[in-house]
Amino acid sequence: PEDSPKNADHRPREMGDTKALDLSGEWKLVQTDGDLDTFFKNLGYSWVVRKMAIMVMKGMFKTEKIQMTEDEFHCIETGAPMNKAFTQTYKLKIGGEKIEILEPSGKKVKVSAVWADNTKQKLKLVIEGEVPSVGYRFFEGDKMIVHAHCADKNGQLIGGDIRSVYERQGPKPEPQAPSSQAPAAPTQTAPPAPGKEETKVPK
């Protein structure tokens, strides 16, 4: 019989049997690659600025501290191109409303999060700014991959990508239950303008 113990291990796994992606932990950026030139070209940067930006990106310092459940993505990120002091804290409801965050340049954008498909093994972030982008977060072995693509107003990819590789720092934390409290307002530290101190930018 199909339901006998002998055959049980050979039956296809149900979709619900697979645990959703959990990126919780502390991560450090160790590698950046992809078609960075086209990515920055789509952002409107000149050839000279693009070359400088690519050099900066490849040597950028950045860490992320993540708490994640099947319903929420909470991130504290530190570091940005040419600004190691940049910090930003935000919490996204997966499948929920957009929130406002800062790009490292200091520009405000809106971002939302959804699962890329029903397996819930890849988180999709949709960013609405002057040039929209779509990013995916997932595991590749024991490393966290953050893969960003330029997109048009309809969310279709238009070429250019940045693929960032993160390594875990320290042990993986114990899983946490979903929070019953309302999401806290995002807080950011904008990159300081020349000759000025850093300023806190509320939502």
Tab-separated table of C-alpha atoms in Angstrom:
chain	number	residue	atom	x	y	z
A	1	PRO	CA	0.000	0.000	0.000
A	2	GLU	CA	1.167	3.556	-0.751
A	3	ASP	CA	0.769	4.654	2.865
A	4	SER	CA	2.766	1.785	4.352
A	5	PRO	CA	5.849	2.696	6.463
A	6	LYS	CA	8.069	1.061	3.861
A	7	ASN	CA	6.998	3.575	1.215
A	8	ALA	CA	6.521	6.612	3.461
A	9	ASP	CA	10.020	8.049	2.941
A	10	HIS	CA	9.620	7.910	-0.832
A	11	ARG	CA	6.455	9.999	-1.045
A	12	PRO	CA	6.855	13.596	-2.295
A	13	ARG	CA	7.196	16.119	0.529
A	14	GLU	CA	4.304	18.500	0.981
A	15	MET	CA	5.031	22.204	0.430
A	16	GLY	CA	4.356	22.904	4.103
A	17	ASP	CA	7.038	20.423	5.171
A	18	THR	CA	9.803	22.841	4.110
A	19	LYS	CA	10.777	25.481	6.646
A	20	ALA	CA	10.784	29.046	5.365
A	21	LEU	CA	14.076	30.839	4.772
A	22	ASP	CA	15.579	32.182	8.010
A	23	LEU	CA	18.488	34.618	7.598
A	24	SER	CA	18.648	35.489	11.298
A	25	GLY	CA	22.150	36.245	12.566
A	26	GLU	CA	25.068	38.626	12.076
A	27	TRP	CA	26.586	38.854	8.602
A	28	LYS	CA	29.651	40.506	7.077
A	29	LEU	CA	30.040	41.460	3.413
A	30	VAL	CA	33.014	39.588	1.928
A	31	GLN	CA	32.560	39.838	-1.851
A	32	THR	CA	30.793	42.022	-4.430
A	33	ASP	CA	30.491	41.207	-8.124
A	34	GLY	CA	28.029	41.307	-11.044
A	35	ASP	CA	27.455	43.732	-13.917
A	36	LEU	CA	28.107	46.771	-11.781
A	37	ASP	CA	28.928	49.051	-14.740
A	38	THR	CA	25.491	48.582	-16.323
A	39	PHE	CA	23.838	48.849	-12.905
A	40	PHE	CA	25.372	52.265	-12.227
A	41	LYS	CA	24.833	53.352	-15.850
A	42	ASN	CA	21.106	52.740	-15.387
A	43	LEU	CA	21.300	54.939	-12.290
A	44	GLY	CA	22.530	57.766	-14.542
A	45	TYR	CA	26.191	57.882	-13.498
A	46	SER	CA	28.923	58.981	-15.930
A	47	TRP	CA	31.735	56.634	-16.991
A	48	VAL	CA	34.233	58.226	-14.573
A	49	VAL	CA	31.847	58.075	-11.629
A	50	ARG	CA	30.926	54.463	-12.479
A	51	LYS	CA	34.552	53.352	-12.393
A	52	MET	CA	35.074	55.023	-9.031
A	53	ALA	CA	31.822	53.553	-7.682
A	54	ILE	CA	32.828	50.036	-8.747
A	55	MET	CA	36.188	50.351	-6.964
A	56	VAL	CA	34.453	51.578	-3.820
A	57	MET	CA	31.812	48.827	-3.925
A	58	LYS	CA	34.397	46.058	-4.223
A	59	GLY	CA	36.184	47.299	-1.112
A	60	MET	CA	33.116	48.306	0.876
A	61	PHE	CA	32.705	47.485	4.556
A	62	LYS	CA	29.209	46.421	5.558
A	63	THR	CA	27.559	44.272	8.214
A	64	GLU	CA	23.949	43.261	8.767
A	65	LYS	CA	22.239	41.984	11.889
A	66	ILE	CA	19.021	40.213	10.952
A	67	GLN	CA	16.073	38.817	12.891
A	68	MET	CA	13.697	36.957	10.602
A	69	THR	CA	10.528	34.911	10.837
A	70	GLU	CA	8.177	33.671	8.148
A	71	ASP	CA	6.244	36.950	8.502
A	72	GLU	CA	8.866	39.597	9.342
A	73	PHE	CA	12.302	40.787	8.265
A	74	HIS	CA	14.138	43.023	10.754
A	75	CYS	CA	17.562	44.364	9.730
A	76	ILE	CA	20.226	46.598	11.288
A	77	GLU	CA	22.778	47.454	8.615
A	78	THR	CA	26.060	49.243	9.187
A	79	GLY	CA	28.417	50.591	6.536
A	80	ALA	CA	27.986	52.017	3.045
A	81	PRO	CA	30.219	53.109	0.140
A	82	MET	CA	32.645	55.745	1.466
A	83	ASN	CA	30.759	55.914	4.773
A	84	LYS	CA	31.507	53.210	7.343
A	85	ALA	CA	29.467	55.127	9.930
A	86	PHE	CA	26.200	54.752	7.977
A	87	THR	CA	23.578	52.851	10.005
A	88	GLN	CA	19.978	51.988	9.333
A	89	THR	CA	17.355	49.940	11.166
A	90	TYR	CA	14.108	48.828	9.576
A	91	LYS	CA	11.435	46.161	9.913
A	92	LEU	CA	9.399	44.793	7.018
A	93	LYS	CA	6.206	42.813	7.195
A	94	ILE	CA	6.607	40.126	4.521
A	95	GLY	CA	3.653	40.537	2.209
A	96	GLY	CA	2.772	43.795	3.979
A	97	GLU	CA	2.875	47.503	3.214
A	98	LYS	CA	5.812	49.500	1.887
A	99	ILE	CA	8.030	51.416	4.274
A	100	GLU	CA	10.460	54.267	3.700
A	101	ILE	CA	14.200	53.718	4.093
A	102	LEU	CA	17.401	55.472	3.012
A	103	GLU	CA	19.774	54.537	0.239
A	104	PRO	CA	23.457	54.941	1.197
A	105	SER	CA	23.446	58.154	-0.876
A	106	GLY	CA	20.880	59.608	1.533
A	107	LYS	CA	17.940	59.436	-0.882
A	108	LYS	CA	14.641	58.139	0.480
A	109	VAL	CA	13.065	55.147	-1.236
A	110	LYS	CA	10.117	52.875	-0.512
A	111	VAL	CA	10.636	49.145	-0.073
A	112	SER	CA	8.350	46.139	0.349
A	113	ALA	CA	9.044	42.431	0.869
A	114	VAL	CA	7.340	39.321	-0.478
A	115	TRP	CA	8.299	35.684	-0.906
A	116	ALA	CA	9.635	35.063	-4.428
A	117	ASP	CA	7.616	31.837	-4.715
A	118	ASN	CA	5.657	29.318	-2.679
A	119	THR	CA	8.781	27.505	-1.444
A	120	LYS	CA	9.633	30.573	0.698
A	121	GLN	CA	13.348	29.974	0.175
A	122	LYS	CA	14.015	33.345	-1.468
A	123	LEU	CA	12.951	36.759	-0.146
A	124	LYS	CA	12.148	39.413	-2.762
A	125	LEU	CA	12.576	43.116	-1.960
A	126	VAL	CA	11.011	45.668	-4.312
A	127	ILE	CA	12.541	49.152	-4.074
A	128	GLU	CA	10.772	52.177	-5.542
A	129	GLY	CA	13.072	55.125	-6.205
A	130	GLU	CA	14.251	57.282	-9.104
A	131	VAL	CA	15.483	54.029	-10.636
A	132	PRO	CA	13.515	51.047	-9.271
A	133	SER	CA	15.316	47.854	-8.322
A	134	VAL	CA	14.462	44.321	-7.314
A	135	GLY	CA	16.587	42.408	-4.822
A	136	TYR	CA	16.628	38.781	-3.744
A	137	ARG	CA	17.996	37.317	-0.511
A	138	PHE	CA	18.739	33.607	-0.197
A	139	PHE	CA	21.278	31.035	0.948
A	140	GLU	CA	24.046	29.652	-1.217
A	141	GLY	CA	25.627	26.965	0.926
A	142	ASP	CA	26.318	28.615	4.280
A	143	LYS	CA	26.581	32.117	2.783
A	144	MET	CA	23.868	34.745	2.426
A	145	ILE	CA	23.468	36.175	-1.067
A	146	VAL	CA	21.922	39.583	-1.737
A	147	HIS	CA	21.342	39.959	-5.496
A	148	ALA	CA	20.053	43.353	-6.687
A	149	HIS	CA	18.841	44.146	-10.219
A	150	CYS	CA	17.813	47.399	-11.910
A	151	ALA	CA	14.181	47.369	-13.010
A	152	ASP	CA	11.659	49.490	-14.864
A	153	LYS	CA	8.516	51.042	-13.361
A	154	ASN	CA	6.689	47.737	-13.845
A	155	GLY	CA	9.312	45.734	-11.976
A	156	GLN	CA	10.777	44.117	-15.100
A	157	LEU	CA	14.559	43.659	-14.963
A	158	ILE	CA	16.425	45.924	-17.394
A	159	GLY	CA	20.030	44.805	-16.986
A	160	GLY	CA	22.783	45.470	-14.513
A	161	ASP	CA	23.130	43.687	-11.191
A	162	ILE	CA	25.090	43.657	-7.940
A	163	ARG	CA	25.667	40.313	-6.245
A	164	SER	CA	26.836	40.593	-2.635
A	165	VAL	CA	28.143	37.634	-0.633
A	166	TYR	CA	27.934	37.643	3.173
A	167	GLU	CA	29.540	35.281	5.691
A	168	ARG	CA	27.978	34.537	9.055
A	169	GLN	CA	29.670	36.028	12.113
A	170	GLY	CA	29.255	33.874	15.212
A	171	PRO	CA	26.739	31.061	15.829
A	172	LYS	CA	23.271	30.990	14.326
A	173	PRO	CA	20.722	32.349	16.847
A	174	GLU	CA	17.785	30.355	18.122
A	175	PRO	CA	14.583	30.870	16.079
A	176	GLN	CA	12.130	33.393	17.502
A	177	ALA	CA	8.348	33.455	17.441
A	178	PRO	CA	6.673	36.150	15.321
A	179	SER	CA	6.259	39.472	17.143
A	180	SER	CA	2.756	40.379	18.310
A	181	GLN	CA	3.653	44.067	18.523
A	182	ALA	CA	3.183	46.587	15.729
A	183	PRO	CA	6.349	47.165	13.634
A	184	ALA	CA	8.537	49.942	14.988
A	185	ALA	CA	9.162	52.976	12.798
A	186	PRO	CA	12.405	52.664	10.789
A	187	THR	CA	15.336	54.780	11.935
A	188	GLN	CA	18.236	55.802	9.769
A	189	THR	CA	21.460	57.734	9.956
A	190	ALA	CA	21.945	59.728	6.789
A	191	PRO	CA	25.417	60.036	5.251
A	192	PRO	CA	26.877	63.344	6.490
A	193	ALA	CA	27.199	66.205	4.038
A	194	PRO	CA	30.691	67.732	3.723
A	195	GLY	CA	31.485	69.722	6.831
A	196	LYS	CA	28.364	68.625	8.693
A	197	GLU	CA	27.678	66.158	11.452
A	198	GLU	CA	25.537	63.048	10.878
A	199	THR	CA	21.823	63.672	11.319
A	200	LYS	CA	19.100	61.270	12.393
A	201	VAL	CA	16.330	61.010	9.794
A	202	PRO	CA	12.965	59.820	11.150
A	203	LYS	CA	10.435	58.015	8.994
